[in-house]
Amino acid sequence: MQACVERAKQRDETAARELMQQLYPLVLKLVRGHLPRRTGEEDLCQMIFIKIFQNLEQYSGKVPVEHWVSRIAINTCLNQLQSEKVRPELRWADLSEEEATVLQNLSEKSDAPSIAEAIASREVVDKLLGELQPQDRLVINLMHIEGYSLQEISQITGWNTTLVKVRAFRARQRLKNVFNQLMAEGKL
Amino acid sequence: MSDLDSQLDKLFKAASRAPRETSCELPYGFETRVLAAWAASPAEEISLLAFFQRALLACLAVMALTLAYSYGNWNNTVSSNPLYAMTDSAVDSAVDISLP
């Protein structure tokens, strides 16, 4: 990969194509996890790769290429999210029937969720995260959904571990408030 | 851990089990579009960078010339001023006298 980067720096098109093929799954995964609502997945990936190639000269090789690319991808997603207006407050009525059922069943002890329940849960989480600021959304997603460790999040985002901890704690508190309001509404 | 926390964790756990889209193939024409955009944009950046570099060099040259001119002026003022000349001469004389 490193050799490929060096060749791409010399404007080698074949190396650039090779680099794109190797890095596309990683970029796509990050984009899918943090996709802004009004931007297409492909458009955002394209934007990220253009940034990667434009800044290739600045890549010093001190960190793995994947980490450097992850930072560019995440920052691009965050910038895109920040440019979007805040979504109106999430109400119980905004949930589909399946999503409402998932929330109503949360207090019950159950086994592993079915695929349909998992998909509905993911949609509820996406709606809840939509109420948070982009950085809060990012840290919750990486930590609780993707299951990354503090160190991994630190490497991906470039934030130090203390900052990750603080942001994760505050983001969870904010998410809890939104969740609490939604659940209270559902009990009415 | 509060009831709310455990419910939230349960929701996260269920959400993380949701199947993801697995297609990771590059869309048709993606590479070409990226390469075309890359080829188009850096030239502008490089020329902008070159412009700033040249502007910086020009500024440094103007600064050096101004400094040289100011120094020359100051030097002329010092050497042509009779007051300075008298002081210099007095100092020279004193040095001549004190030296054996």
XYZ file of N, CA, C and O in Angstrom, chain A residues 8 11 16-17 21 24 28 32 42 45-46 49-50 53-54 106-108 112-113 118 121-122 125 128 144-146 172 175-176 179-180 183, chain B residues 2 4-5 7-12 14-21 23-27 30-35 37-39 41-42 45:
272
model
N 1.531 6.816 -6.579
C 0.412 7.734 -6.860
C 0.851 9.194 -6.687
O 0.386 10.068 -7.399
N 1.977 10.796 -9.623
C 0.911 10.903 -10.619
C 0.758 9.662 -11.494
O 0.430 9.766 -12.672
N -2.914 4.998 -8.620
C -4.067 5.695 -8.033
C -5.313 4.816 -8.091
O -6.068 4.733 -7.116
N -5.491 4.143 -9.215
C -6.643 3.238 -9.358
C -6.539 2.068 -8.371
O -7.507 1.681 -7.727
N -9.074 1.056 -5.313
C -9.682 -0.271 -5.159
C -9.408 -0.836 -3.766
O -10.266 -1.458 -3.169
N -11.397 1.614 -1.099
C -12.836 1.846 -1.253
C -13.686 1.159 -0.167
O -14.559 1.811 0.409
N -16.090 3.323 2.196
C -17.522 3.044 2.089
C -18.114 2.695 3.457
O -19.204 3.129 3.816
N -20.969 4.834 5.192
C -22.258 4.227 5.535
C -22.592 4.414 7.016
O -23.747 4.528 7.388
N -22.367 7.549 -2.935
C -21.348 7.590 -3.979
C -20.718 8.978 -4.092
O -19.500 9.114 -4.253
N -18.292 9.449 -1.230
C -17.062 8.666 -1.457
C -16.181 9.371 -2.479
O -14.960 9.454 -2.300
N -16.805 9.879 -3.508
C -16.049 10.569 -4.558
C -15.354 11.810 -3.982
O -14.168 12.043 -4.219
N -12.358 10.683 -1.908
C -11.196 10.253 -2.710
C -10.513 11.428 -3.393
O -9.286 11.448 -3.490
N -11.296 12.402 -3.827
C -10.675 13.584 -4.449
C -9.799 14.285 -3.408
O -8.664 14.665 -3.684
N -6.538 12.318 -2.808
C -5.516 12.514 -3.856
C -4.967 13.931 -3.853
O -3.778 14.133 -4.095
N -5.825 14.893 -3.553
C -5.335 16.278 -3.521
C -4.331 16.504 -2.391
O -3.464 17.359 -2.478
N -38.272 -3.004 24.659
C -36.928 -2.897 25.236
C -36.863 -3.311 26.698
O -35.858 -3.843 27.160
N -37.954 -3.040 27.440
C -37.928 -3.356 28.865
C -38.118 -4.854 29.131
O -37.845 -5.340 30.228
N -38.562 -5.567 28.113
C -38.756 -7.008 28.294
C -37.445 -7.750 28.052
O -36.637 -7.333 27.222
N -31.763 -12.987 21.356
C -31.210 -12.227 20.230
C -32.347 -11.733 19.328
O -33.298 -12.467 19.080
N -32.242 -10.494 18.858
C -33.329 -9.970 18.016
C -33.347 -10.614 16.635
O -32.315 -11.065 16.148
N -33.631 -6.160 14.350
C -32.318 -5.511 14.299
C -32.339 -4.326 13.335
O -31.807 -3.252 13.643
N -34.277 -1.595 14.924
C -33.454 -0.987 15.984
C -32.439 -0.026 15.382
O -32.215 1.067 15.890
N -31.835 -0.445 14.290
C -30.827 0.396 13.624
C -31.476 1.702 13.139
O -30.903 2.777 13.245
N -32.065 3.904 16.131
C -30.779 4.500 16.557
C -30.393 5.630 15.604
O -29.971 6.701 16.034
N -32.449 8.583 16.445
C -31.994 9.193 17.717
C -30.696 9.959 17.488
O -30.534 11.085 17.966
N -20.497 2.481 20.218
C -21.569 1.555 20.608
C -22.108 0.687 19.474
O -22.618 -0.397 19.723
N -22.055 1.190 18.252
C -22.597 0.390 17.146
C -21.478 -0.395 16.455
O -21.589 -1.591 16.251
N -20.410 0.313 16.119
C -19.310 -0.364 15.408
C -18.431 -1.165 16.377
O -17.688 -2.036 15.955
N -23.452 10.496 25.138
C -24.395 9.518 25.687
C -25.432 10.211 26.565
O -26.600 9.841 26.567
N -27.875 11.826 24.312
C -28.704 10.797 23.677
C -29.733 10.257 24.670
O -30.880 10.013 24.322
N -29.289 10.118 25.924
C -30.197 9.621 26.965
C -31.382 10.569 27.150
O -32.515 10.131 27.339
N -33.682 10.107 24.249
C -34.306 8.784 24.384
C -35.372 8.806 25.484
O -36.472 8.276 25.310
N -35.033 9.460 26.578
C -35.954 9.557 27.703
C -37.240 10.278 27.301
O -38.348 9.822 27.623
N -39.278 7.999 25.043
C -39.895 6.889 25.776
C -41.064 7.400 26.628
O -42.092 6.732 26.729
N -28.646 2.642 35.183
C -30.076 2.928 35.240
C -30.827 2.089 34.207
O -30.229 1.487 33.299
N -32.751 3.241 32.013
C -32.620 3.918 30.718
C -31.334 3.492 30.008
O -31.322 3.249 28.800
N -30.249 3.412 30.819
C -28.956 2.997 30.254
C -29.031 1.582 29.696
O -28.521 1.324 28.609
N -31.647 -0.018 28.699
C -32.503 -0.054 27.504
C -31.746 0.468 26.279
O -31.849 -0.078 25.189
N -30.969 1.512 26.536
C -30.185 2.100 25.447
C -29.138 1.106 24.940
O -28.954 0.941 23.726
N -28.494 0.423 25.898
C -27.488 -0.573 25.508
C -28.114 -1.717 24.717
O -27.524 -2.227 23.763
N -29.305 -2.092 25.146
C -30.017 -3.172 24.456
C -30.341 -2.744 23.015
O -30.210 -3.531 22.077
N -30.738 -1.485 22.883
C -31.055 -0.943 21.561
C -29.804 -0.921 20.677
O -29.841 -1.313 19.509
N -28.679 -0.489 21.259
C -27.406 -0.457 20.511
C -27.011 -1.868 20.055
O -26.579 -2.070 18.933
N -28.911 -4.464 19.612
C -29.789 -4.949 18.538
C -29.439 -4.254 17.224
O -29.374 -4.898 16.173
N -29.165 -2.955 17.297
C -28.851 -2.186 16.078
C -27.564 -2.672 15.429
O -27.449 -2.701 14.208
N -26.609 -3.056 16.288
C -25.322 -3.494 15.726
C -25.445 -4.838 15.006
O -24.555 -5.216 14.259
N -26.555 -5.544 15.257
C -26.743 -6.837 14.578
C -27.453 -6.686 13.229
O -27.659 -7.681 12.529
N -27.858 -5.474 12.921
C -28.565 -5.265 11.646
C -27.623 -5.566 10.495
O -26.468 -5.143 10.529
N -28.103 -6.306 9.499
C -27.214 -6.617 8.368
C -26.844 -5.351 7.605
O -27.649 -4.428 7.507
N -25.597 -5.328 7.137
C -25.120 -4.163 6.383
C -25.126 -4.493 4.899
O -25.051 -5.652 4.522
N -25.150 -3.434 4.141
C -24.977 -3.637 2.698
C -23.548 -4.112 2.487
O -22.611 -3.489 2.995
N -22.071 -4.843 -0.565
C -21.442 -4.526 -1.853
C -20.369 -3.456 -1.673
O -20.633 -2.365 -1.176
N -19.149 -3.829 -2.015
C -18.031 -2.894 -1.859
C -17.355 -2.634 -3.200
O -16.204 -2.234 -3.248
N -18.085 -2.925 -4.268
C -17.475 -2.727 -5.590
C -17.501 -1.259 -5.974
O -18.462 -0.547 -5.671
N -16.463 -0.860 -6.658
C -16.401 0.529 -7.113
C -17.504 0.759 -8.143
O -17.651 -0.051 -9.064
N -18.272 1.825 -7.988
C -19.318 2.078 -8.976
C -18.722 2.342 -10.358
O -17.573 2.770 -10.455
N -16.395 5.383 -11.463
C -15.983 6.101 -10.242
C -14.519 6.543 -10.323
O -14.194 7.706 -10.105
N -13.649 5.571 -10.630
C -12.198 5.877 -10.678
C -11.907 6.994 -11.675
O -11.140 7.905 -11.390
N -12.551 6.894 -12.837
C -12.306 7.890 -13.890
C -12.731 9.285 -13.423
O -12.009 10.260 -13.642
N -13.893 9.339 -12.745
C -14.389 10.650 -12.271
C -13.434 11.240 -11.237
O -13.104 12.416 -11.279
N -12.975 10.387 -10.312
C -12.060 10.864 -9.262
C -10.746 11.340 -9.879
O -10.252 12.425 -9.566
N -10.210 10.523 -10.803
C -8.924 10.880 -11.422
C -9.036 12.165 -12.236
O -8.119 12.996 -12.227
N -11.146 14.620 -11.649
C -11.254 15.750 -10.701
C -9.892 16.051 -10.085
O -9.532 17.211 -9.875
N -9.138 15.004 -9.820
C -7.794 15.160 -9.227
C -6.871 15.875 -10.219
O -6.131 16.791 -9.881
N -6.971 15.439 -11.482
C -6.112 16.045 -12.516
C -6.474 17.512 -12.730
O -5.602 18.328 -13.018
N -8.005 19.669 -10.440
C -7.861 20.595 -9.305
C -6.430 20.897 -8.858
O -6.151 22.049 -8.557
N -5.504 19.929 -8.822
C -4.202 20.262 -8.260
C -3.465 21.344 -9.034
O -2.757 22.132 -8.454
N -4.232 24.440 -7.572
C -3.607 24.601 -6.254
C -2.122 24.903 -6.370
O -1.593 25.743 -5.676
